[in-house]
Short mmCIF file of C-alpha atoms in Angstrom, two decimals:
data_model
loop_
_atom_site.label_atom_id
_atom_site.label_comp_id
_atom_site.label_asym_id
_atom_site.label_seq_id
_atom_site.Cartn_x
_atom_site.Cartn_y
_atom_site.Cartn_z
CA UNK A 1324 -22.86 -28.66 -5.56
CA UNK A 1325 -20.61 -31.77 -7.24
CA UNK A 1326 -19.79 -34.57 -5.46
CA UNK A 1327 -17.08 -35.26 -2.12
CA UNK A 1328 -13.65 -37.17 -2.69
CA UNK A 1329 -12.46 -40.04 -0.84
CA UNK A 1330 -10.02 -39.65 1.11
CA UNK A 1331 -6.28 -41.25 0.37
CA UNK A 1332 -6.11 -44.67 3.07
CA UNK A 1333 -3.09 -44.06 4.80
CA UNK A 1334 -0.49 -47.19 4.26
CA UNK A 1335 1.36 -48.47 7.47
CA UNK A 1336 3.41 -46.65 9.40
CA UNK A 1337 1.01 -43.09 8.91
CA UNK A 1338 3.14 -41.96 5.87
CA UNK A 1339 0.98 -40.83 2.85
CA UNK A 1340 2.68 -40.90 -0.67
CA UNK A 1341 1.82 -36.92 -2.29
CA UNK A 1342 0.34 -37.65 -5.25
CA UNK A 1343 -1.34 -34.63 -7.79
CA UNK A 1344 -0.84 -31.11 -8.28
CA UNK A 1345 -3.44 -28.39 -6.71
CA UNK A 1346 -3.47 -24.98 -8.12
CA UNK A 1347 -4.74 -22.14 -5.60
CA UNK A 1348 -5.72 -18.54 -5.99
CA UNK A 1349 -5.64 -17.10 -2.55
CA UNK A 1350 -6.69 -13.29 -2.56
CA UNK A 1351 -6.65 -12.69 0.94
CA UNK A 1352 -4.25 -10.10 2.55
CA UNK A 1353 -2.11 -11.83 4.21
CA UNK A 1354 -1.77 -14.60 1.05
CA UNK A 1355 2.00 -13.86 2.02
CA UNK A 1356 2.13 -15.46 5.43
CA UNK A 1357 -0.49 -18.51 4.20
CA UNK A 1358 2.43 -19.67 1.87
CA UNK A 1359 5.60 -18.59 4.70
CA UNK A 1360 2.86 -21.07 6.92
CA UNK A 1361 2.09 -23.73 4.23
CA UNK A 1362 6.36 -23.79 2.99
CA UNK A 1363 8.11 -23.49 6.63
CA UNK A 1364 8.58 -25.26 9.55
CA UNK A 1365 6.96 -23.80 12.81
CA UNK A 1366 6.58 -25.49 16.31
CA UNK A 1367 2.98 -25.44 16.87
CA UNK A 1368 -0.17 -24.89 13.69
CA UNK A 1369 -3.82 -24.36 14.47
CA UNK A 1370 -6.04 -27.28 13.62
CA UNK A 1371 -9.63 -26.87 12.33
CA UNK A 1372 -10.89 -25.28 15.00
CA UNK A 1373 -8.25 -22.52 15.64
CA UNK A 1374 -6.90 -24.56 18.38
CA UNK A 1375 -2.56 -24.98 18.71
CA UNK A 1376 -1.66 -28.09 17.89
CA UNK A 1377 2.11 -29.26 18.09
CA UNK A 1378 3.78 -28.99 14.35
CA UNK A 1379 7.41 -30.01 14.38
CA UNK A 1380 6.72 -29.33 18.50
CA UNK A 1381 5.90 -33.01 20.39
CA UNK A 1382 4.97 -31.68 23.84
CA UNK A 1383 5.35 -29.14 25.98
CA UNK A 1384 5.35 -28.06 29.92
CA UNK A 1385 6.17 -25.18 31.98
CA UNK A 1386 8.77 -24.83 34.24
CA UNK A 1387 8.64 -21.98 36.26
CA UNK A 1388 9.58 -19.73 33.79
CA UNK A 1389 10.87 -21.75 31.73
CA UNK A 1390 9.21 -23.83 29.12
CA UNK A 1391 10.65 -26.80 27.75
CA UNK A 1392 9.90 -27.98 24.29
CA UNK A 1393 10.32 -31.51 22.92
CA UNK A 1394 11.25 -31.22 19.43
CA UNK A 1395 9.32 -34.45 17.15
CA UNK A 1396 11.68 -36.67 15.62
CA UNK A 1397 12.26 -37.29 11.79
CA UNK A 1398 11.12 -34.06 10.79
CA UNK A 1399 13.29 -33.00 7.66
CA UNK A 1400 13.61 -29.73 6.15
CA UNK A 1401 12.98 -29.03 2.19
CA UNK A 1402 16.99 -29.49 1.52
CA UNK A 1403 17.24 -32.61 3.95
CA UNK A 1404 18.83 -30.75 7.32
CA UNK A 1405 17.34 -32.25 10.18
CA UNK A 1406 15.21 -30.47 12.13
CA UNK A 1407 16.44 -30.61 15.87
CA UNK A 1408 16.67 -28.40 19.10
CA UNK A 1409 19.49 -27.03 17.24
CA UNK A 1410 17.28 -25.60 14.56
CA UNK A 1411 14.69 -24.14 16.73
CA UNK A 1412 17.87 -22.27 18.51
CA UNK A 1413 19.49 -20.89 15.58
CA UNK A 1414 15.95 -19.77 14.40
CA UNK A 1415 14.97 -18.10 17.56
CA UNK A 1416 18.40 -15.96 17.94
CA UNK A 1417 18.02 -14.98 14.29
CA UNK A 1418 14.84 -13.76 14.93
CA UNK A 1419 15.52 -12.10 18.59
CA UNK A 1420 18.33 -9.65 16.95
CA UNK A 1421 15.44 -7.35 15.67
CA UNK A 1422 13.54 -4.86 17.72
CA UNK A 1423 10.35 -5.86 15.50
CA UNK A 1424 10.47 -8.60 13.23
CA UNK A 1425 7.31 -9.72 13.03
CA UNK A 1426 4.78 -7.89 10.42
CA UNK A 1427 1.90 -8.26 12.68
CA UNK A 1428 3.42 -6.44 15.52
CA UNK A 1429 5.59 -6.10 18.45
CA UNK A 1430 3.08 -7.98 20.40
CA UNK A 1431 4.57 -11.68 19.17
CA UNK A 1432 8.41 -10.69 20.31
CA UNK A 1433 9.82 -12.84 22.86
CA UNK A 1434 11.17 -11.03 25.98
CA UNK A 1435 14.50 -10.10 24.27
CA UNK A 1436 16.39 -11.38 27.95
CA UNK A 1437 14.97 -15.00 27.84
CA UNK A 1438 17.39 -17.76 26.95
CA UNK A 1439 17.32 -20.75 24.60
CA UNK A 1440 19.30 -24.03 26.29
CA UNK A 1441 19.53 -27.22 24.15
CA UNK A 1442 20.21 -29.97 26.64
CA UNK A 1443 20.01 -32.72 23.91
CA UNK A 1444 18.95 -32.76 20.29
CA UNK A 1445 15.21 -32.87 20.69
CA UNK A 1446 14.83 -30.63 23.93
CA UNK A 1447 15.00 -27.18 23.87
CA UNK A 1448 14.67 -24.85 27.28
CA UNK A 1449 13.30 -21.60 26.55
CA UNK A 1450 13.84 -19.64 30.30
CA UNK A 1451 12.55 -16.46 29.70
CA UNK A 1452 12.65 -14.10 32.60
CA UNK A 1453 8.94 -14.17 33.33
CA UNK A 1454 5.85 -16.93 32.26
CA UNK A 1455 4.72 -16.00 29.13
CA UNK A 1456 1.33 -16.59 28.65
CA UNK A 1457 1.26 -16.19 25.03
CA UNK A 1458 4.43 -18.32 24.62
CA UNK A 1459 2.50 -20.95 22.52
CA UNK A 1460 0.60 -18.39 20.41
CA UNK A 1461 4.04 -16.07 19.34
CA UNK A 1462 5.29 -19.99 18.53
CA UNK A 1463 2.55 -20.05 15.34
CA UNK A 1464 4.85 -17.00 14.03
CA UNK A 1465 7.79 -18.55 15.04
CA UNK A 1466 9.33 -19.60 11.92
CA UNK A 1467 11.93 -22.67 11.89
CA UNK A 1468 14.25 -22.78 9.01
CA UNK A 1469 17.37 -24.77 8.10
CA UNK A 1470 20.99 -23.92 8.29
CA UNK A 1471 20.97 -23.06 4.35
CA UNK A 1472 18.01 -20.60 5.02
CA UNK A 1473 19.88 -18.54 7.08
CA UNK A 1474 23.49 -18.60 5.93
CA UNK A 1475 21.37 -17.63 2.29
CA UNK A 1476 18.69 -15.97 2.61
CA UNK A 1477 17.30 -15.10 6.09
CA UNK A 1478 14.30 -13.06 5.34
CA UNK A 1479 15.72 -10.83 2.76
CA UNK A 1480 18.34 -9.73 5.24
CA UNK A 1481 21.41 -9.86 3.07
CA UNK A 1482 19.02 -8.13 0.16
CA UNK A 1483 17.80 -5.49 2.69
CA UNK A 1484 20.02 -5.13 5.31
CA UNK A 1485 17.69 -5.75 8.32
CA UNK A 1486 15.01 -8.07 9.42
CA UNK A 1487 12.90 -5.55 10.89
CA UNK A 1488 9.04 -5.52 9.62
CA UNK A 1489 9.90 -9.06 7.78
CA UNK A 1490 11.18 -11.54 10.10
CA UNK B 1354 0.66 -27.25 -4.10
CA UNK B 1355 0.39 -24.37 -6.62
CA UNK B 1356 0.09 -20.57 -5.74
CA UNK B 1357 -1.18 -18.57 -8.93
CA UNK B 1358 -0.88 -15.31 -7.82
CA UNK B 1359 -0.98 -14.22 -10.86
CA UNK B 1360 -4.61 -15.14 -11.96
CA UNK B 1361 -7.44 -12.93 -11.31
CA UNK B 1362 -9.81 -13.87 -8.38
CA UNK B 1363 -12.71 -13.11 -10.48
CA UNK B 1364 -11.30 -15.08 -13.76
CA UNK B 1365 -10.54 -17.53 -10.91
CA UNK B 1366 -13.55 -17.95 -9.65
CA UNK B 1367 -15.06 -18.71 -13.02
CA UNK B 1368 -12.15 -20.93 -13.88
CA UNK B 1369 -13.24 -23.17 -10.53
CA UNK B 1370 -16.60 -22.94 -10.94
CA UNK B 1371 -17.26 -23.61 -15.15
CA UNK B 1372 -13.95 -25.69 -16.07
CA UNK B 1373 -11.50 -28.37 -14.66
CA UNK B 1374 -7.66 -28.39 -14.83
CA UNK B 1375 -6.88 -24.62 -14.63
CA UNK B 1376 -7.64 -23.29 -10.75
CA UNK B 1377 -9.00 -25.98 -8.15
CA UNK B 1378 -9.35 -23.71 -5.04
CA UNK B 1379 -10.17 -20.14 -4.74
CA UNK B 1380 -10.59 -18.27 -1.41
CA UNK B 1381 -12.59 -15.79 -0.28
CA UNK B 1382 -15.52 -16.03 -2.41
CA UNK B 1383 -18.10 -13.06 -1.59
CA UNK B 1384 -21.36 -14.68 0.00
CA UNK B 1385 -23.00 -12.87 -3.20
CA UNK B 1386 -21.23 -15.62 -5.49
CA UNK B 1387 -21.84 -18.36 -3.29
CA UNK B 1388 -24.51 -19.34 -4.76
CA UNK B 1389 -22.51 -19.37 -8.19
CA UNK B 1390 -20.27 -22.26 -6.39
CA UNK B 1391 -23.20 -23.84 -4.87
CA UNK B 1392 -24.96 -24.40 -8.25
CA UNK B 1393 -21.61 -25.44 -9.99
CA UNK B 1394 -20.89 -29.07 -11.67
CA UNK B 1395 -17.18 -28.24 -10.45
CA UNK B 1396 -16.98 -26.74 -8.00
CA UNK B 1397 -18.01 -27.41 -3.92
CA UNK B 1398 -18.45 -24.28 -1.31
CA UNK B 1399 -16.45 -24.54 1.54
CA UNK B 1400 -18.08 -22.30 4.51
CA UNK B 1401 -15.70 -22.05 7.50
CA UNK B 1402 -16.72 -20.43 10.75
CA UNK B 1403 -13.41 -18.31 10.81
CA UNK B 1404 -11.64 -16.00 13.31
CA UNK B 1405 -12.99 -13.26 11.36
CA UNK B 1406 -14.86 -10.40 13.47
CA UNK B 1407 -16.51 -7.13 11.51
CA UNK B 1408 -18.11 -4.70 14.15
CA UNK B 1409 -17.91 -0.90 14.15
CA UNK B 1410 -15.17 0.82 15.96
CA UNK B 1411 -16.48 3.58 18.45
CA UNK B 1412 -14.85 6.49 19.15
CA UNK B 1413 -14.56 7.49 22.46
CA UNK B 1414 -12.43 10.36 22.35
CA UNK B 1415 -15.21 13.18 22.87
CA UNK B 1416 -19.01 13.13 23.65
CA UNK B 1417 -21.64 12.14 22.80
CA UNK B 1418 -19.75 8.95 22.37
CA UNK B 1419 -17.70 8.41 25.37
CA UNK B 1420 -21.24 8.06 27.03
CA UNK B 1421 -21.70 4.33 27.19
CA UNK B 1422 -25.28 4.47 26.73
CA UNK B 1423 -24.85 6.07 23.82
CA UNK B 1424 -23.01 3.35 22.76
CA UNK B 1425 -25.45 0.50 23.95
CA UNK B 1426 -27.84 2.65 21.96
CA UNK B 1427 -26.44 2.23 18.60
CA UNK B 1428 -25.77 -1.45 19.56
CA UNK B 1429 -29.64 -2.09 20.31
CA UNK B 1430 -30.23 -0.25 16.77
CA UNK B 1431 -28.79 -2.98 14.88
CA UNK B 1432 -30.72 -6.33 13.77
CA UNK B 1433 -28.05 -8.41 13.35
CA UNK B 1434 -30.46 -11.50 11.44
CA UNK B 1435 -31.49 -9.09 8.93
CA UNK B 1436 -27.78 -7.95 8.32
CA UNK B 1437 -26.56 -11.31 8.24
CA UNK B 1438 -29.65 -12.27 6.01
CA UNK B 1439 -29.15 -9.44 3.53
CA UNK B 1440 -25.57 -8.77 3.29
CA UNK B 1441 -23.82 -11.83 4.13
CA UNK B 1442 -26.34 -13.93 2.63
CA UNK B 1443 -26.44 -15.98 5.78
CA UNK B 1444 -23.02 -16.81 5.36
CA UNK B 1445 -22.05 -15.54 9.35
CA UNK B 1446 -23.04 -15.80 13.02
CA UNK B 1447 -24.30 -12.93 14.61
CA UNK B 1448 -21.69 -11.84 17.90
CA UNK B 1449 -22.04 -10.86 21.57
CA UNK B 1450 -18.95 -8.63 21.45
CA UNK B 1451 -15.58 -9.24 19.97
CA UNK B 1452 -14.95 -12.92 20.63
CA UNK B 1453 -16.06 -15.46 17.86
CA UNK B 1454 -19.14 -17.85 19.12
CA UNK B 1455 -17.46 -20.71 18.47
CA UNK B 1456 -14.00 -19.60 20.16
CA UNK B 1457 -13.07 -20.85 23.51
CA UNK B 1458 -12.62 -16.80 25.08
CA UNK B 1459 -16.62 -16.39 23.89
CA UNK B 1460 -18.85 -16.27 27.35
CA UNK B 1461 -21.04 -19.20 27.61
CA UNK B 1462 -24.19 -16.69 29.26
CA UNK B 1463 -23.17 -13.89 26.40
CA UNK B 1464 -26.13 -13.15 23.71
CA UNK B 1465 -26.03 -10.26 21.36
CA UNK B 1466 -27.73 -6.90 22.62
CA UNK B 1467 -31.54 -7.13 21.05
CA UNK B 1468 -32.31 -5.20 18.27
CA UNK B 1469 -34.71 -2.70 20.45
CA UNK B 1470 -35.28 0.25 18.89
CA UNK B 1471 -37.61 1.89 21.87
CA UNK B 1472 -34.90 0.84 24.60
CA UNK B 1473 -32.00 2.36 22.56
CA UNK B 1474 -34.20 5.60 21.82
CA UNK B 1475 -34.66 5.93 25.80
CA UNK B 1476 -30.77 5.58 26.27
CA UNK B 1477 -29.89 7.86 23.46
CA UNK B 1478 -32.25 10.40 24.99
CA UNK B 1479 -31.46 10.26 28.43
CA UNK B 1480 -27.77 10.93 27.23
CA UNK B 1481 -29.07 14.00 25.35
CA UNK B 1482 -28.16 13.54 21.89
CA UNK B 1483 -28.77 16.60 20.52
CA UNK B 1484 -31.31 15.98 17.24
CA UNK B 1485 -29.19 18.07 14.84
CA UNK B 1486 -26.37 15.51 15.87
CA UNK B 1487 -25.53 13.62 12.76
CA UNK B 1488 -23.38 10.18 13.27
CA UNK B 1489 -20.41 10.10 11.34
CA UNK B 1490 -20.44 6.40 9.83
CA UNK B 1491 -17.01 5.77 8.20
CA UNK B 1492 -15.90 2.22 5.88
CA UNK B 1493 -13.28 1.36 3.75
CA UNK B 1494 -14.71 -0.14 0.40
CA UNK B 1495 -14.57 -3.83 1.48
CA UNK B 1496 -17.39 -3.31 4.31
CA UNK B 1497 -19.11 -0.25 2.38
CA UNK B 1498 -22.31 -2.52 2.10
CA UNK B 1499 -22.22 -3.18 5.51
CA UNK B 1500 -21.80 0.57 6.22
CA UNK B 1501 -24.93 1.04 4.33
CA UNK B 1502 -27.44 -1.47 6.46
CA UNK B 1503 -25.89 -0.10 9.35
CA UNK B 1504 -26.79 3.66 8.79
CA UNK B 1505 -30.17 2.23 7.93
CA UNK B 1506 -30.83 0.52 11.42
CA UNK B 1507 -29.35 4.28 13.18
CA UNK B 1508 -32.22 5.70 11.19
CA UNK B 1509 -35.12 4.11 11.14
CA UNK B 1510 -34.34 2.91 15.01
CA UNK B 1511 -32.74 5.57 16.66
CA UNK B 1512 -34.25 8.43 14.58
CA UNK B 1513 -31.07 10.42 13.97
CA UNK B 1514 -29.20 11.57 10.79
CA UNK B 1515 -26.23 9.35 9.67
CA UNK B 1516 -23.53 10.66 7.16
CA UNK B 1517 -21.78 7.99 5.51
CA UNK B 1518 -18.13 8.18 4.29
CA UNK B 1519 -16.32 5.80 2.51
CA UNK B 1520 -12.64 5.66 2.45
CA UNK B 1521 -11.12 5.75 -0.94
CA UNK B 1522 -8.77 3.16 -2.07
CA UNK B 1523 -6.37 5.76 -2.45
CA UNK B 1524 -6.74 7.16 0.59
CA UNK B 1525 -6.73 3.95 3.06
CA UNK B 1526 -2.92 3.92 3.81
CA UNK B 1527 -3.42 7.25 5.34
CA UNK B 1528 -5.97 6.83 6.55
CA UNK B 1529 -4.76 3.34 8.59
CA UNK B 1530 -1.69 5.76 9.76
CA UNK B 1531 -4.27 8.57 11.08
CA UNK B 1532 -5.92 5.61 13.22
CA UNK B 1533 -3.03 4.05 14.11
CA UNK B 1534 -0.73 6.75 14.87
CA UNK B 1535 -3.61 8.79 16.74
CA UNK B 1536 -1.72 11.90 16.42
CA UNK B 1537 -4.57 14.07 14.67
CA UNK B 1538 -8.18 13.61 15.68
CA UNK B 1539 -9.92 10.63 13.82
CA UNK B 1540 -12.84 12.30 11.42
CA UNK B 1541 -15.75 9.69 12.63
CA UNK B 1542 -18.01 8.26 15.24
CA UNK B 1543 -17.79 4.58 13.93
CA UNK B 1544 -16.28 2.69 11.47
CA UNK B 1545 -16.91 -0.27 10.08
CA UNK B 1546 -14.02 -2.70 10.60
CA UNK B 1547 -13.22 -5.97 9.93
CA UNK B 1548 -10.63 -7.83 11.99
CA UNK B 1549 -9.20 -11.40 12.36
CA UNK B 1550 -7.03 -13.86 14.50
CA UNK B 1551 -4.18 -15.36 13.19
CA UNK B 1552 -2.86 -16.78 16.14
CA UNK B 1553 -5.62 -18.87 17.82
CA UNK B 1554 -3.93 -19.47 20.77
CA UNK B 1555 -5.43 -16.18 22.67
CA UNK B 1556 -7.94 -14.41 20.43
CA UNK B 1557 -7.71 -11.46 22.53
CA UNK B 1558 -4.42 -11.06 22.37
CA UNK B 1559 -4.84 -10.21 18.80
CA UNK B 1560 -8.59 -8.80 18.56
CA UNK B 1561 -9.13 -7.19 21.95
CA UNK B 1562 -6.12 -6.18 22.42
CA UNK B 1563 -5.52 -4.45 18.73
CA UNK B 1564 -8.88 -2.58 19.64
CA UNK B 1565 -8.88 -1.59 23.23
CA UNK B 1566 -5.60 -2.21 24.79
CA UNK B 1567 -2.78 1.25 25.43
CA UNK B 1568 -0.52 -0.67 22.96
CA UNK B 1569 -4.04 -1.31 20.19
CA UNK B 1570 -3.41 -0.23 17.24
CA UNK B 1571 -7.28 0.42 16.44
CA UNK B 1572 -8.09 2.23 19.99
CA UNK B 1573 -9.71 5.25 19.70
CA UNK B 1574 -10.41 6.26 23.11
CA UNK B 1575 -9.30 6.53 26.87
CA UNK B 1576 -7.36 3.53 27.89
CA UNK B 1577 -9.63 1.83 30.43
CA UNK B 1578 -7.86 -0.01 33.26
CA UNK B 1579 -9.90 -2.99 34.12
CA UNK B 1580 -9.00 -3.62 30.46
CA UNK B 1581 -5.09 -3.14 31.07
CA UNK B 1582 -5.50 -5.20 34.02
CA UNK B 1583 -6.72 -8.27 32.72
CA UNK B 1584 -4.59 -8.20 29.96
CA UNK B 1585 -1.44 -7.60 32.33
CA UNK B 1586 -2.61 -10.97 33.72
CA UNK B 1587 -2.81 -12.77 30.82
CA UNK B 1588 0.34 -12.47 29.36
CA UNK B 1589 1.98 -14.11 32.21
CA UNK B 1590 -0.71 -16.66 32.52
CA UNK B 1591 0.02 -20.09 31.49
CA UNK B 1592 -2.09 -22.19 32.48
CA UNK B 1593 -4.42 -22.66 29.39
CA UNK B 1594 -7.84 -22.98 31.34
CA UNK B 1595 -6.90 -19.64 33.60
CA UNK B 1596 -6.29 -17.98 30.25
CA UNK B 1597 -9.39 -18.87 28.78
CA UNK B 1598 -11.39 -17.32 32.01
CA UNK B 1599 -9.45 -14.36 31.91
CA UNK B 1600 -10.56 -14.09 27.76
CA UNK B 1601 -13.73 -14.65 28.67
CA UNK B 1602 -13.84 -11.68 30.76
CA UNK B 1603 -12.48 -9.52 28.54
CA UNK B 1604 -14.81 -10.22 26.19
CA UNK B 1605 -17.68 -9.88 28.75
CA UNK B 1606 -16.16 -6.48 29.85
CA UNK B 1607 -16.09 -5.36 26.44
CA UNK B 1608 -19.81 -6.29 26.13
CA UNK B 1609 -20.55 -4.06 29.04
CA UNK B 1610 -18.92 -0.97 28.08
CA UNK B 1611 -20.12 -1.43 24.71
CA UNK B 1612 -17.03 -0.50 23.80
CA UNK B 1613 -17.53 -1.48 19.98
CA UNK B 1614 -21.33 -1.92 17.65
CA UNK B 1615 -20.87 -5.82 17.83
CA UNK B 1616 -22.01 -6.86 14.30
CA UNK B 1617 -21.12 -10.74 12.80
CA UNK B 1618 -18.44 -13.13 12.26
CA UNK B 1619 -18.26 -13.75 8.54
CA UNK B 1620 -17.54 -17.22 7.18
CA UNK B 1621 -14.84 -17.63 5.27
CA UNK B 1622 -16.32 -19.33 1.92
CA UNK B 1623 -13.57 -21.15 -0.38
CA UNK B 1624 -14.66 -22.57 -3.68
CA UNK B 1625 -13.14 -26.31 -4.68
CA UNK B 1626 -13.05 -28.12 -7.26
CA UNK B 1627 -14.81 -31.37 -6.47
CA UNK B 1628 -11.64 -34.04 -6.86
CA UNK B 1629 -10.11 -32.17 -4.32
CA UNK B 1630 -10.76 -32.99 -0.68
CA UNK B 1631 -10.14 -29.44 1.20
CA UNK B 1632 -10.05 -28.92 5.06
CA UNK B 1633 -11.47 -25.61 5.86
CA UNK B 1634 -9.41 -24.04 8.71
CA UNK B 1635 -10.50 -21.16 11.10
CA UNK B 1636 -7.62 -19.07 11.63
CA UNK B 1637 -5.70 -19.48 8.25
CA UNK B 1638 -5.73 -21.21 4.87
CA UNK B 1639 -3.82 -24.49 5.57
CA UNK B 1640 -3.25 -27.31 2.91
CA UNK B 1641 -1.35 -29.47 4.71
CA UNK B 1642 -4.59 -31.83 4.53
CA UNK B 1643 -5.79 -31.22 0.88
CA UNK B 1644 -5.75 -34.43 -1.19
CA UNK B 1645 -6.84 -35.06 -5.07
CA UNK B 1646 -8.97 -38.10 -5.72
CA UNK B 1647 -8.20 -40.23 -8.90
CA UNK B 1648 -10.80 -38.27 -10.91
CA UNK B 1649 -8.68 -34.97 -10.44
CA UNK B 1650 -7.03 -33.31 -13.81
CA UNK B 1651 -3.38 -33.95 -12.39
CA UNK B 1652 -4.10 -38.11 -11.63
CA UNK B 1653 -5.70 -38.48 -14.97
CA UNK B 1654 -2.84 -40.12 -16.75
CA UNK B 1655 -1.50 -42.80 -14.52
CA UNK B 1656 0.12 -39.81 -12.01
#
């Protein structure tokens, strides 16, 4: 076995300057979703463990029903949109038009009655009609893009004419 | 952050292992070229205890195997160390039911059935398997190997025939429909099957569920109701520590009914090159951590 690397020191503030280039051959079946998760924005990721973690989500708490979402400040997309509430609404009704978006399965679709409220830019309300227990775990393959994503692009929608089995 | 899709995993491999400046990480290595890694100047073997579950999927649909001590039989036949040892090189944890060790839904009091050959013969017989009753051991390709060890431990343990069929590569996508549809009767007692978690959150909402639940995509028996129950309480529960008793449950109800051969959690192993500082993550390949020291091909000239 070679040797371990040392770790870049982060400078002040917690920034980190990207430095090098790492080239990665990734045979695994679902090499397709690694890069969707290692390109695009999502609310929560799973640290080391498997745990959720927030991503470009600060904090969370139930409601009622409802949970309500604080979005993290300064997060910028690939073409410089910032992220806000805004973005995670626009996302989720994108995503909510199909019967079954998600590759996986139906299992990650949000109750297709719950509402998304934006009450300022970094809070977003998501009352769905009943808890959802797996809420935080359908938020991993909750994808977050920018405006230029989906006026573009979507996920091959304009290419394919739906969004069902891809997003 | 380079994805070369287009490179070979086995050229790969050697690229990682015997050169510098070509391919710096390389997933899913096979535990039998671990060692390859291990041994490299290169190269450094990343072993991750991943959401990764292989076990053998029972089916329940007709007897014998809808008798559960039939099915606590052919879990007693198996000695998980010496599968682990032999095909996984040592490179996974051996598994109570369907719920990692190291996962939060895993039962704190849960051990693996023993591998007791005289206790599963006395089940098997007081369920009356008939002796010209051979078990129908189905794999795809990927888990053929562990197919193999498995019909081994039926043998020698239980003392019954075991016909082995592996799924051509050709043949998989219909045969994935034929499970998953369940329109036509499924042509085996057990097949091997390997399974994951992507989300993380709720392991059973993506491994117990996919196997056992109405909605499962890999049941292949009678819905059972204790099952649907607790999973009808989970998906409205959310309060995090609730959730995690409820999984545990599951998980210990699975173990119960036997409902699957419980086999191993496979590590994921990931071979990096050794200027490259790679966090290995459970559920999915995330790089969002990976750095490159000074020494690394790309920093070499000033970058």
């Amino acid at each position: 076995m070679a040797g371990q690397v040392a770790r870049q020191p982060v400078v002040e503030g917690g920034a980190r300057t990207p430095v090098g280039t790492v080239h990665v051959v990734d045979p695994h079946p679902l090499n397709w979703l690694f890069i969707t998760w290692n390109t695009m924005e999502e609310p929560v990721r799973t640290d080391e463990r498997g745990n959720i973690v927030g991503a470009c989500m600060e904090d969370s708490w139930w409601e009622g029903s409802t949970l309500v979402v604080k979005v993290r400040e300064g997060v910028r997309f690939q073409d410089g949109e910032p992220l806000t509430a805004r973005s995670i609404k626009r996302s989720f009704e994108e995503v909510q038009k199909w019967r079954a978006p998600h590759p996986p399965g139906t299992y990650l679709n949000f109750h297709p009655d719950t509402r998304v409220v934006c009450p300022d830019d970094y809070t977003v309300r998501f009352e769905f009609p009943e808890p959802d227990g797996l809420a935080l775990a359908k938020f991993r393959g909750f994808h977050i893009a920018s405006t230029r994503f989906w006026e573009e692009e979507g996920f091959g929608y304009r290419k394919y004419g739906t969004g069902e089995g891809h997003w | 952050m380079i994805f070369r899709n287009d490179v070979d995993p086995a050229e790969a491999l050697g690229l990682v292992c015997d050169t510098e400046g070509e391919i710096d990480i390389v997933t899913e290595v096979s535990p039998a070229d671990a060692g390859r890694v291990e041994d490299s100047e290169h190269a450094n073997l990343v072993a991750i205890d991943a959401m990764r579950v292989v076990s053998g999927l029972v089916n329940r649909n007709s007897a014998p195997l809808d008798d559960v001590r039939v099915r606590k039989a052919l879990n007693l036949a198996v000695d998980r160390d010496r599968l682990i040892r032999e095909v996984f090189s040592g490179y996974a944890h051996p598994v109570a039911a369907m719920a990692p060790p190291y996962s939060w839904e895993s039962p704190d009091d849960l051990e693996p059935y023993p591998h007791d050959p005289e206790e599963g013969k006395r089940l098997l017989s007081e369920a009356g398997w008939q002796p010209d009753r051979a078990l129908r051991l189905a794999a795809t390709g990927d888990v053929e190997a562990v197919a193999r060890h498995l019909a081994e431990d039926f043998r020698e343990a239980l003392g019954i025939e075991v016909r082995i069929v592996v799924i051509p590569d050709e043949d998989l996508v219909a045969a994935q429909r034929a499970l998953v549809e369940k329109n036509l009767p499924v042509p085996f007692d057990v097949l091997v099957h390997a399974w994951f978690d992507l989300a993380a959150g709720y392991p059973p909402a993506v491994i117990h569920r996919e196997y056992f639940h109405s909605g499962g995509a890999f049941r292949v028996g009678p819905v059972l109701q204790q099952f649907e129950d607790l999973m009808g309480r989970s998906v409205v529960e959310t309060d995090p520590k609730k959730l995690g008793e409820i999984g545990k449950q599951l998980d210990k109800l699975v173990y119960d009914e036997a409902l699957n051969v419980f086999l191993c959690c496979p590590q994921a192993l990931v071979a990096v090159n050794r200027h490259v500082d790679f966090t290995g993550h459970a559920a999915t390949l995330e790089l969002a951590e990976t750095e490159v020291g000074e020494g690394h091909w790309s920093r070499r000239n000033g970058a």
